[in-house]
XYZ file of C-alpha atoms in Angstrom:
692
model
C -15.398 14.180 -48.072
C -18.643 16.275 -47.244
C -20.204 12.666 -47.344
C -17.604 11.626 -45.500
C -18.567 14.171 -42.579
C -21.978 13.366 -42.091
C -21.578 9.763 -41.841
C -20.320 8.403 -38.994
C -20.304 11.630 -37.140
C -18.630 11.421 -33.958
C -16.356 8.107 -34.269
C -12.761 8.282 -32.912
C -10.726 6.406 -35.595
C -6.768 5.746 -34.985
C -4.711 7.606 -37.387
C -3.736 6.293 -40.611
C -0.813 6.731 -42.501
C -1.093 9.363 -44.975
C -1.412 9.190 -48.455
C -0.189 12.348 -49.570
C 2.105 15.027 -48.618
C -0.278 17.326 -49.076
C -3.214 18.268 -46.612
C -6.686 18.068 -47.054
C -7.221 21.476 -46.705
C -4.949 22.280 -49.215
C -6.204 19.588 -51.574
C -9.758 19.256 -50.912
C -11.268 22.547 -50.114
C -9.031 24.537 -53.084
C -11.935 26.428 -53.996
C -9.772 29.678 -55.126
C -7.134 27.690 -57.670
C -4.831 28.564 -55.688
C -1.852 26.097 -55.989
C 0.476 25.248 -53.121
C 3.483 27.440 -53.509
C 7.042 28.106 -51.400
C 8.311 31.317 -50.092
C 6.583 34.414 -48.066
C 3.038 33.766 -49.384
C 2.708 29.435 -48.628
C 1.536 30.280 -44.884
C -0.907 33.068 -46.557
C -2.067 30.774 -49.030
C -2.920 27.616 -46.261
C -4.791 30.150 -44.164
C -6.756 31.277 -46.911
C -7.707 27.306 -47.639
C -8.382 26.577 -44.211
C -10.632 29.080 -44.245
C -12.692 28.470 -47.742
C -12.595 24.414 -45.842
C -14.552 26.072 -42.877
C -17.282 27.990 -45.035
C -17.721 25.066 -47.638
C -18.161 23.033 -44.129
C -20.266 25.406 -42.423
C -22.731 25.526 -45.538
C -23.027 21.989 -46.393
C -23.885 20.806 -42.631
C -24.859 23.878 -41.019
C -21.624 24.072 -38.648
C -20.591 26.640 -36.522
C -17.003 28.072 -36.810
C -15.532 25.198 -33.926
C -17.341 22.449 -35.074
C -16.426 23.118 -38.390
C -12.824 23.352 -37.540
C -13.220 20.597 -35.119
C -14.476 17.901 -38.375
C -11.397 19.629 -40.842
C -8.796 18.777 -37.898
C -9.986 15.542 -37.344
C -9.647 14.454 -41.081
C -6.177 15.983 -41.307
C -5.619 13.841 -38.396
C -6.678 10.223 -39.931
C -4.464 11.281 -43.137
C -1.661 11.773 -40.868
C -0.814 15.485 -41.755
C -0.274 16.336 -37.732
C 1.200 19.690 -38.436
C -1.590 20.667 -40.597
C -4.255 19.281 -37.962
C -2.283 21.593 -34.796
C -2.383 24.354 -37.225
C -6.191 23.945 -37.760
C -7.015 22.975 -34.344
C -5.084 25.706 -32.757
C -7.615 28.253 -34.290
C -10.326 26.854 -32.081
C -10.272 29.149 -28.496
C -10.710 26.135 -26.375
C -10.387 28.273 -23.532
C -13.337 31.023 -23.829
C -15.398 27.354 -24.633
C -15.029 25.392 -21.851
C -17.091 26.747 -19.100
C -20.014 26.981 -21.987
C -18.972 22.862 -22.623
C -19.096 22.195 -18.460
C -22.529 24.128 -18.512
C -23.748 21.934 -21.062
C -22.541 18.600 -19.426
C -24.570 20.112 -16.210
C -27.377 20.810 -18.344
C -27.569 17.138 -19.276
C -27.578 15.298 -15.956
C -29.871 18.035 -14.956
C -32.288 16.690 -17.751
C -31.783 13.170 -16.998
C -33.391 13.768 -13.395
C -36.487 14.558 -12.420
C -37.258 17.993 -12.656
C -40.818 20.257 -10.539
C -42.683 21.784 -13.070
C -41.838 25.085 -13.989
C -37.972 24.122 -14.531
C -36.930 24.721 -17.820
C -34.106 24.303 -20.038
C -31.803 27.101 -19.969
C -31.409 28.869 -22.970
C -28.606 29.233 -25.047
C -26.827 25.751 -24.346
C -24.562 23.744 -25.980
C -25.670 20.665 -27.808
C -23.785 17.685 -26.343
C -22.882 16.621 -30.035
C -21.482 20.044 -30.146
C -19.643 19.182 -27.072
C -18.522 15.759 -27.650
C -17.249 17.154 -31.310
C -14.916 19.562 -29.052
C -13.801 17.025 -26.767
C -12.677 15.069 -29.529
C -10.832 18.440 -31.179
C -8.743 18.532 -27.802
C -7.535 15.335 -27.745
C -7.016 15.350 -31.488
C -4.718 18.572 -30.613
C -3.455 16.525 -27.727
C -2.460 13.515 -30.159
C -0.941 15.901 -32.625
C 1.691 17.431 -29.940
C 2.674 14.036 -29.139
C 2.952 12.973 -32.313
C 5.288 15.973 -32.783
C 7.291 15.315 -29.843
C 5.793 18.106 -27.700
C 4.690 15.912 -24.939
C 4.474 18.451 -22.672
C 2.308 20.973 -24.206
C 0.164 17.531 -25.428
C -0.605 16.936 -21.788
C -1.488 20.402 -20.806
C -4.264 19.965 -23.712
C -5.070 16.536 -22.298
C -5.657 17.703 -18.719
C -7.855 20.697 -20.350
C -10.670 17.631 -20.896
C -10.068 16.476 -17.462
C -10.422 19.609 -15.705
C -13.563 20.188 -17.945
C -15.354 17.252 -17.259
C -14.517 17.269 -13.655
C -15.910 20.750 -12.782
C -19.318 19.681 -14.470
C -18.792 16.062 -12.881
C -17.451 16.854 -9.261
C -18.395 13.166 -7.870
C -17.870 10.956 -10.632
C -19.592 9.436 -13.591
C -21.761 7.020 -12.580
C -22.987 6.251 -15.791
C -23.328 6.859 -19.407
C -24.547 10.569 -19.707
C -24.984 11.103 -22.903
C -26.046 7.157 -24.926
C -25.976 8.695 -28.776
C -22.979 10.673 -28.315
C -18.877 9.536 -27.995
C -18.208 11.930 -24.653
C -17.511 9.287 -22.654
C -15.546 7.410 -24.713
C -13.327 10.419 -25.362
C -13.033 11.310 -21.968
C -12.005 7.738 -21.087
C -9.326 7.949 -23.950
C -8.297 11.200 -22.140
C -7.669 9.560 -18.904
C -5.264 7.104 -20.301
C -3.521 9.392 -22.680
C -2.438 12.086 -20.150
C 0.095 9.909 -17.728
C 1.649 8.146 -20.637
C 1.707 11.684 -22.023
C 3.797 12.715 -18.823
C 5.818 9.811 -18.545
C 7.251 10.492 -22.222
C 7.708 13.786 -21.042
C 9.788 12.582 -18.035
C 7.756 13.960 -15.549
C 6.807 10.974 -13.475
C 5.443 12.114 -10.425
C 2.649 14.127 -12.612
C 1.965 10.602 -14.483
C 1.327 9.359 -11.392
C -0.780 12.110 -10.154
C -2.834 11.514 -13.225
C -3.200 7.844 -13.197
C -4.478 8.612 -9.155
C -6.986 11.560 -10.619
C -8.044 8.573 -12.700
C -8.660 6.055 -10.050
C -10.426 8.406 -6.832
C -13.629 9.131 -8.386
C -16.004 6.526 -10.489
C -15.588 7.584 -14.014
C -17.772 4.274 -14.998
C -14.563 3.195 -16.803
C -15.045 -0.657 -18.112
C -13.152 -3.395 -16.083
C -10.359 -4.006 -18.872
C -9.447 -0.299 -18.736
C -9.942 0.369 -15.606
C -7.272 -2.611 -14.797
C -5.050 -1.155 -17.227
C -5.065 2.079 -15.302
C -4.486 0.074 -12.230
C -1.613 -1.967 -13.594
C 0.059 0.681 -15.458
C -0.070 3.058 -11.654
C 1.283 0.150 -9.945
C 4.298 -0.245 -12.046
C 4.992 3.377 -12.567
C 5.309 2.751 -8.625
C 7.313 0.319 -8.520
C 10.069 0.817 -11.161
C 9.706 4.929 -12.050
C 12.267 5.721 -9.465
C 10.133 8.947 -8.086
C 9.076 8.400 -4.653
C 5.658 9.934 -4.547
C 3.481 10.013 -1.291
C -0.420 10.386 -1.056
C -1.643 13.686 -1.130
C -3.296 14.854 2.158
C -6.986 14.997 0.117
C -6.204 11.158 -0.672
C -5.300 10.064 2.881
C -8.610 8.956 4.224
C -7.783 5.702 5.828
C -5.042 7.100 8.300
C -2.370 4.691 9.847
C -3.817 1.624 7.236
C -3.030 4.130 4.128
C 0.420 3.732 2.210
C 3.217 4.765 3.567
C 5.201 4.116 0.431
C 4.982 4.055 -3.692
C 5.887 -0.080 -2.826
C 2.892 -0.384 -0.535
C 0.515 1.187 -2.556
C 1.579 -0.702 -5.959
C 1.375 -3.475 -3.581
C -2.563 -2.590 -2.755
C -3.343 -2.041 -6.502
C -1.577 -5.391 -7.534
C -3.779 -7.220 -4.581
C -7.135 -5.787 -6.487
C -5.801 -6.621 -9.464
C -5.068 -10.394 -8.879
C -8.665 -10.318 -7.227
C -10.213 -9.132 -9.778
C -8.425 -12.370 -11.834
C -9.551 -15.051 -9.238
C -13.244 -13.790 -9.462
C -12.895 -13.719 -13.395
C -13.722 -9.740 -13.398
C -10.593 -9.889 -16.194
C -8.402 -11.822 -18.279
C -5.562 -13.779 -16.554
C -2.625 -11.346 -16.891
C 0.677 -13.253 -15.725
C 2.474 -9.655 -16.087
C -0.190 -8.951 -12.868
C 1.537 -11.518 -11.121
C 5.186 -10.951 -12.014
C 5.053 -7.185 -11.123
C 3.270 -8.819 -7.594
C 5.961 -11.473 -7.322
C 9.056 -8.236 -7.254
C 6.735 -6.126 -5.407
C 6.010 -8.703 -2.507
C 10.098 -10.099 -2.623
C 11.806 -7.174 -2.516
C 9.746 -5.958 0.911
C 10.461 -9.841 2.178
C 6.380 -10.594 2.319
C 7.444 -14.211 0.723
C 4.437 -16.061 2.778
C 2.100 -13.665 1.350
C 3.418 -14.017 -2.388
C 2.363 -18.044 -1.633
C -0.718 -17.563 -0.428
C -1.830 -15.878 -3.868
C 0.286 -18.425 -5.832
C -1.548 -20.857 -4.328
C -5.217 -19.192 -4.746
C -4.146 -18.897 -8.493
C -7.061 -20.608 -10.555
C -6.229 -24.393 -11.909
C -4.570 -24.187 -15.512
C -2.759 -21.617 -15.142
C 0.477 -23.019 -13.898
C 1.901 -26.436 -14.656
C 1.639 -28.560 -11.274
C 5.546 -28.329 -11.873
C 5.867 -24.724 -11.784
C 3.333 -23.903 -9.345
C 5.082 -26.035 -6.761
C 8.520 -24.502 -7.689
C 7.096 -21.015 -7.330
C 5.954 -22.011 -4.126
C 8.745 -23.665 -2.991
C 10.646 -20.288 -3.411
C 8.676 -18.498 -1.381
C 8.837 -20.973 1.462
C 12.664 -21.131 1.170
C 12.877 -17.297 0.958
C 11.153 -16.431 4.545
C 12.956 -19.907 5.875
C 10.483 -22.560 5.846
C 12.850 -25.154 4.395
C 11.128 -28.062 5.121
C 7.876 -27.161 3.799
C 9.503 -26.220 0.320
C 11.300 -29.650 0.209
C 8.293 -31.444 0.922
C 6.900 -29.728 -2.155
C 9.947 -29.904 -4.354
C 9.711 -34.125 -3.275
C 5.945 -33.866 -5.429
C 8.089 -32.316 -8.446
C 10.379 -35.264 -8.080
C 7.532 -37.704 -7.572
C 5.563 -40.240 -9.051
C 3.041 -38.312 -10.069
C 5.162 -36.177 -12.337
C 7.267 -39.296 -13.789
C 5.068 -38.812 -17.265
C 5.599 -35.057 -17.358
C 8.793 -33.369 -18.482
C 11.551 -33.369 -16.041
C 11.821 -29.936 -14.032
C 15.345 -28.999 -13.684
C 14.655 -26.416 -11.603
C 13.104 -27.903 -8.979
C 16.095 -30.452 -8.491
C 18.534 -27.742 -8.597
C 16.641 -26.045 -5.781
C 16.133 -29.353 -3.971
C 19.746 -29.988 -3.834
C 20.475 -26.558 -2.356
C 18.216 -26.583 0.191
C 19.267 -29.991 1.280
C 23.256 -28.842 1.222
C 22.191 -26.471 3.775
C 21.481 -29.000 6.189
C 22.879 -32.311 6.887
C 19.950 -34.410 7.783
C 18.688 -33.636 4.312
C 21.968 -34.694 3.170
C 20.629 -38.099 1.304
C 17.616 -36.421 -0.043
C 20.305 -34.131 -1.875
C 22.586 -36.343 -3.254
C 19.195 -37.931 -5.020
C 18.326 -34.710 -5.994
C 21.524 -33.708 -7.432
C 21.861 -36.710 -9.526
C 18.803 -36.230 -10.665
C 19.753 -32.600 -12.050
C 23.264 -34.146 -13.498
C 21.349 -36.448 -15.818
C 19.420 -33.211 -17.213
C 23.174 -31.098 -17.278
C 24.313 -33.810 -19.378
C 21.395 -33.065 -22.123
C 20.534 -29.552 -21.882
C 21.744 -27.436 -19.150
C 25.203 -27.891 -19.131
C 26.262 -24.267 -17.824
C 24.989 -25.668 -14.283
C 27.384 -28.704 -14.382
C 29.611 -27.039 -11.564
C 26.720 -25.501 -9.126
C 24.893 -29.340 -9.633
C 28.242 -30.824 -8.547
C 29.164 -28.157 -6.010
C 25.545 -29.109 -4.351
C 26.119 -33.041 -4.525
C 29.890 -32.450 -2.768
C 28.422 -30.772 -0.240
C 25.397 -33.277 0.656
C 27.798 -36.066 0.144
C 30.059 -34.343 3.069
C 26.839 -33.985 4.963
C 25.891 -37.749 4.702
C 29.652 -38.418 5.952
C 29.157 -37.011 8.860
C 25.837 -38.319 9.482
C 26.800 -41.726 8.518
C 27.411 -44.745 11.214
C 29.408 -46.946 9.371
C 33.040 -46.277 8.629
C 33.425 -47.419 5.536
C 30.082 -45.798 4.088
C 31.707 -42.668 5.694
C 35.082 -42.969 4.108
C 33.131 -43.534 0.722
C 30.662 -40.404 1.528
C 34.145 -38.231 1.990
C 35.893 -39.459 -0.423
C 32.695 -38.712 -3.334
C 32.309 -35.090 -1.577
C 36.068 -34.100 -2.384
C 36.045 -35.568 -6.454
C 32.127 -33.955 -6.432
C 33.828 -30.253 -5.038
C 37.157 -30.558 -6.888
C 34.589 -31.228 -10.361
C 32.616 -28.004 -9.505
C 36.064 -25.917 -9.172
C 36.914 -27.352 -12.672
C 33.700 -26.376 -14.481
C 33.313 -23.372 -12.037
C 36.700 -21.693 -12.043
C 35.557 -18.283 -11.506
C 32.857 -19.250 -8.633
C 34.188 -18.241 -5.024
C 31.505 -20.112 -3.337
C 32.716 -23.501 -5.288
C 35.904 -22.662 -3.665
C 34.234 -22.096 -0.159
C 32.824 -25.244 -0.119
C 35.793 -27.131 -1.237
C 38.271 -25.480 1.701
C 35.280 -25.992 4.150
C 35.251 -29.675 3.092
C 38.922 -30.482 2.985
C 39.191 -28.392 6.583
C 36.348 -31.112 8.242
C 38.438 -33.996 6.884
C 41.490 -32.008 8.716
C 43.249 -31.643 5.546
C 44.775 -28.494 6.546
C 47.231 -27.391 3.762
C 44.469 -28.195 1.353
C 41.698 -26.387 2.684
C 44.584 -23.440 3.682
C 45.533 -22.883 0.255
C 41.588 -23.207 -1.162
C 40.561 -20.409 1.917
C 43.152 -18.300 0.175
C 41.831 -18.558 -3.205
C 38.460 -17.721 -1.729
C 39.734 -14.699 0.013
C 41.605 -13.336 -3.026
C 38.020 -13.888 -4.950
C 36.000 -12.186 -2.858
C 38.789 -9.112 -2.497
C 38.771 -9.785 1.123
C 34.970 -8.643 1.619
C 33.704 -12.055 2.899
C 33.741 -12.724 6.554
C 32.860 -16.517 5.849
C 36.129 -16.430 4.344
C 38.272 -14.771 7.019
C 36.473 -17.172 9.372
C 37.437 -19.985 7.622
C 40.915 -19.132 7.196
C 41.151 -18.128 10.658
C 39.874 -21.414 11.929
C 42.222 -23.611 9.753
C 45.226 -21.099 11.264
C 43.829 -22.069 14.505
C 43.917 -26.025 13.528
C 47.541 -25.948 13.053
C 47.368 -24.335 16.730
C 48.862 -21.303 15.417
C 46.270 -19.007 17.998
C 48.145 -15.709 17.794
C 48.047 -15.708 13.875
C 44.816 -16.736 13.862
C 43.795 -13.673 15.991
C 45.727 -11.646 13.821
C 43.333 -12.845 10.634
C 40.401 -12.235 12.817
C 41.242 -8.611 13.714
C 41.943 -8.082 10.104
C 38.726 -9.026 9.463
C 37.084 -7.242 11.718
C 37.596 -3.888 9.789
C 35.862 -5.622 6.314
C 32.904 -7.489 8.220
C 29.297 -6.682 7.788
C 26.752 -6.563 10.263
C 26.355 -10.200 11.092
C 29.925 -11.127 10.362
C 31.034 -8.768 12.778
C 29.775 -10.207 15.369
C 30.543 -14.268 14.706
C 34.469 -12.669 14.584
C 34.169 -11.240 17.651
C 33.253 -14.563 19.422
C 36.094 -16.154 17.278
C 38.496 -13.808 18.626
C 37.043 -14.392 22.408
C 37.476 -18.054 21.838
C 40.679 -17.440 20.501
C 42.024 -15.679 23.016
C 40.478 -18.459 25.999
C 42.905 -20.576 23.969
C 45.730 -18.391 24.539
C 44.977 -18.272 27.962
C 43.891 -14.723 28.069
C 40.466 -14.964 30.041
C 40.284 -11.032 30.655
C 41.247 -9.860 27.246
C 38.122 -12.533 25.976
C 35.588 -10.923 28.740
C 36.220 -7.704 27.418
C 35.846 -8.735 23.892
C 32.389 -10.725 24.719
C 31.277 -7.277 26.507
C 32.116 -5.434 23.216
C 29.731 -8.659 21.368
C 27.016 -8.512 23.865
C 26.953 -4.247 23.856
C 26.580 -4.131 19.637
C 23.883 -6.826 19.727
C 21.879 -4.843 22.639
C 22.488 -1.605 20.726
C 20.988 -3.341 17.420
C 18.174 -4.390 19.487
C 17.007 -0.956 20.516
C 17.232 0.408 17.169
C 15.229 -1.954 15.889
C 12.901 -1.806 18.908
C 12.885 2.385 17.787
C 12.190 1.645 14.543
C 8.401 1.175 14.477
C 8.006 1.360 10.995
C 9.332 -1.954 10.244
C 7.013 -5.033 9.443
C 7.225 -8.344 11.362
C 8.379 -10.453 8.826
C 11.205 -13.212 8.904
C 14.475 -11.863 9.300
C 17.645 -14.492 9.165
C 19.861 -12.074 10.503
C 17.857 -11.501 13.743
C 18.147 -15.307 14.496
C 21.838 -15.586 13.760
C 21.927 -12.467 16.293
C 19.948 -14.322 19.115
C 22.056 -17.178 18.622
C 24.926 -15.655 18.835
C 24.142 -13.983 22.009
C 22.732 -17.020 23.280
C 26.634 -18.908 22.463
C 28.454 -15.521 24.048
C 26.246 -15.973 27.638
C 27.560 -19.802 27.471
C 31.163 -19.126 26.347
C 31.302 -16.289 29.752
C 29.809 -18.824 31.892
C 32.455 -21.085 30.957
C 35.167 -18.434 31.424
C 33.882 -17.947 34.882
C 33.758 -21.112 36.253
C 37.332 -21.763 35.006
C 38.337 -18.619 37.290
C 35.987 -20.028 40.278
C 33.506 -17.083 39.907
C 30.258 -18.785 40.232
C 27.893 -16.112 40.818
C 28.993 -15.136 37.773
C 28.816 -17.891 36.110
C 25.497 -18.709 37.229
C 24.379 -15.507 35.949
C 25.267 -15.925 32.352
C 23.649 -19.525 32.413
C 20.373 -17.717 33.783
C 21.170 -15.192 30.533
C 21.423 -18.132 27.951
C 18.443 -19.756 29.406
C 16.624 -16.819 28.913
C 16.989 -16.999 25.386
C 16.640 -20.471 24.491
C 15.508 -22.587 27.532
C 15.855 -25.526 26.461
C 19.251 -25.360 24.836
C 21.982 -28.470 25.741
C 25.002 -26.140 25.916
C 23.012 -24.128 28.989
C 21.913 -26.946 30.728
C 24.513 -29.511 29.336
C 22.594 -32.313 30.456
C 22.149 -35.579 28.091
C 20.834 -34.416 24.880
C 20.759 -37.924 22.259
C 22.862 -35.585 19.622
C 24.715 -33.530 21.194
C 28.090 -35.209 21.691
C 29.386 -32.731 24.797
C 26.936 -34.074 27.344
C 27.646 -37.228 25.947
C 31.316 -36.960 26.528
C 30.504 -36.000 30.114
C 28.321 -38.353 30.915
C 30.659 -41.111 30.021
C 33.268 -39.169 32.155
C 30.755 -38.723 35.392
C 29.980 -42.549 34.891
C 34.149 -43.400 34.738
C 34.534 -41.870 37.949
C 31.719 -44.468 39.924
C 34.298 -46.798 39.420
C 34.600 -50.294 37.377
C 30.575 -51.609 36.866
C 29.936 -48.553 35.175
C 32.785 -48.627 32.492
C 31.023 -50.512 29.933
C 28.208 -47.863 30.251
C 30.745 -45.116 29.595
C 32.358 -46.887 26.803
C 28.887 -47.168 24.988
C 28.518 -43.598 25.320
C 31.732 -42.621 24.154
C 31.574 -44.880 21.121
C 28.289 -43.301 20.488
C 29.660 -39.910 20.403
C 32.192 -41.341 18.296
C 29.577 -42.173 15.831
C 28.061 -38.795 15.760
C 31.721 -36.678 16.090
C 34.651 -39.354 15.101
C 37.333 -36.580 15.572
C 36.659 -35.296 18.863
C 39.480 -36.032 21.031
C 37.882 -35.721 24.430
C 35.969 -39.070 23.259
C 38.980 -40.915 22.150
C 41.047 -39.854 25.239
C 38.689 -40.935 27.575
C 38.486 -44.531 25.504
C 42.095 -44.850 26.436
C 41.622 -43.902 30.006
C 38.945 -46.979 30.354
C 40.899 -49.284 28.012
C 43.979 -48.555 30.616
C 41.845 -49.316 33.452
C 40.594 -52.452 32.008
C 44.549 -53.292 31.068
C 44.450 -53.006 27.721
C 47.636 -51.133 27.596
C 48.008 -51.929 23.663
C 44.158 -50.267 22.737
C 44.770 -47.881 25.456
C 47.950 -46.735 23.522
C 46.195 -46.374 20.239
C 43.471 -44.445 21.592
C 45.994 -41.993 23.314
C 47.559 -41.640 19.825
C 44.562 -40.647 17.798
C 43.053 -38.224 20.461
C 46.530 -36.511 20.680
C 46.655 -36.119 16.856
C 43.396 -34.774 16.607
C 43.812 -32.704 19.335
C 46.786 -31.002 17.321
C 44.648 -30.187 14.293
C 41.456 -29.223 16.381
C 40.395 -25.772 15.554
C 39.042 -23.606 18.276
C 35.212 -23.910 16.869
C 34.285 -26.323 14.904
C 34.337 -25.723 11.140
C 30.392 -26.775 10.658
């Protein structure tokens, strides 16, 4: 054993499983011949045996009392005898030794600097080997306490190491202060151990303080260790659930300092991402995972996309990188950019690689949200269905839902009647297929109800809307809105208004504004303009109040918020609706004020100007009506405008009515009668607002 002590004298080793239930103090240094006993004498015998072991070590290695106990305790720890090791370490009076240890470290630094003549080394200064040995003893004592589940006591012991070294090195450790001893390594292990002990003890705020303490000064940590400390601190800040603001002494950057845990974690993770890009540390996918979470919860999706794009080639497969970027851009509202990326995944360049199902599914979802991309969505959905049949059957309902919605969008954009009818039929087939696969998914039921409403299958739409509301327990604003529109399409305006009133009590922020506008439109349909004006006043007051509250919140970051965009659009529509009401009442000045308010929000809005727009049906119909008043020579041109309007919106009853008037003036009475009949039937099933 003495050979072992004098060999690798200061090597710190991980504990090994105990080979014997006896401690080394009991087994190897039993010079008195006393054996292990039980009863009242056991502790006295153990003390005697430890003292004998110390005496043997001191005589053989010329060590003092504390050094002998430090070596003996290390051996007990390495054998896995943590109780015995703790007993040995407790015999060292660390508190009385720490000033001498700090003094020795200071003197060591002094020796390494050029000194003037006559400046001699102070007498009775502890050697650095002794300091390292005692630092190791404190560290092993802390680890022994930790192994025994005494985490708070262990953390306090570990903190002694940091306090001692930091008192000697207040400006940090710029280089290895002792090349021939293990002081720096022991100190680094203590820096890493202290926060983990506080976490195990349940004191997360203390753990965060310990992590920060390891980072605020240069402790000469190697890059891997420093990166681990930064990552662990970021994780604790993100997931610990304890808000730990920076102390005043660390707030040195003024207003640019992190304001909360999440901002501090993002800053640390961005530093780590830079190190990864510069290859200062090895690639660690967990860093990107944590950064993804942090930037997602704060809504900084564009920043996340920038860092994904900066990732070195080879870290992600091309399809995975494009998919990741598409998720980021779609989350910040840039669906066109996201779709362009997803088209690359579906392109020829990836034809030889394994198909990336998540990209096809996301592409179908994004296309289902915009009728312009409906045909592309059908292609994405078809590719996803081919993969679903072989490996992802649990997505069958979702894929058919997106396919059905895309078919519906394609039908509304179709020019040919035969093509439109085909798309409408396929839309209902796909959505019904989705309902059979996802019976408990309320969004599938809503999509089916919406498509039935658009195709004027009002009974089926009503049943779907009722089922959707039951699934959502009456908590969905869009469900109540769909139900009210279906009821209004049956010309039951009072019942529809009652539904809206009921929904307003359960509605959220944006849903409440949409429902208020729907209520006002229903009141106009019932010829109650004064009530409608009052409802619009409430809507606009709420919008203004929320805008004022947002302006006062100086801490809010300028990120993308879809709710603000929707509110802005609702405000514009409210002013336009008010202008229409005042126009019908003959209040021209008020109507002009409302139109100007709408123009301030969106100057080139077709609703506000009500002039010719390529795809704005009300303007096209109005242009046709003006041409009809100019005389018989303008009737063919008016007919072409109305036919174009019906191509864009086949269920527009005003276009059918004006076609009937043109046919009547041209003498085609039978054709006029057919047009009037179509206009009458469509008007009877027309909602007060468009379903889509």
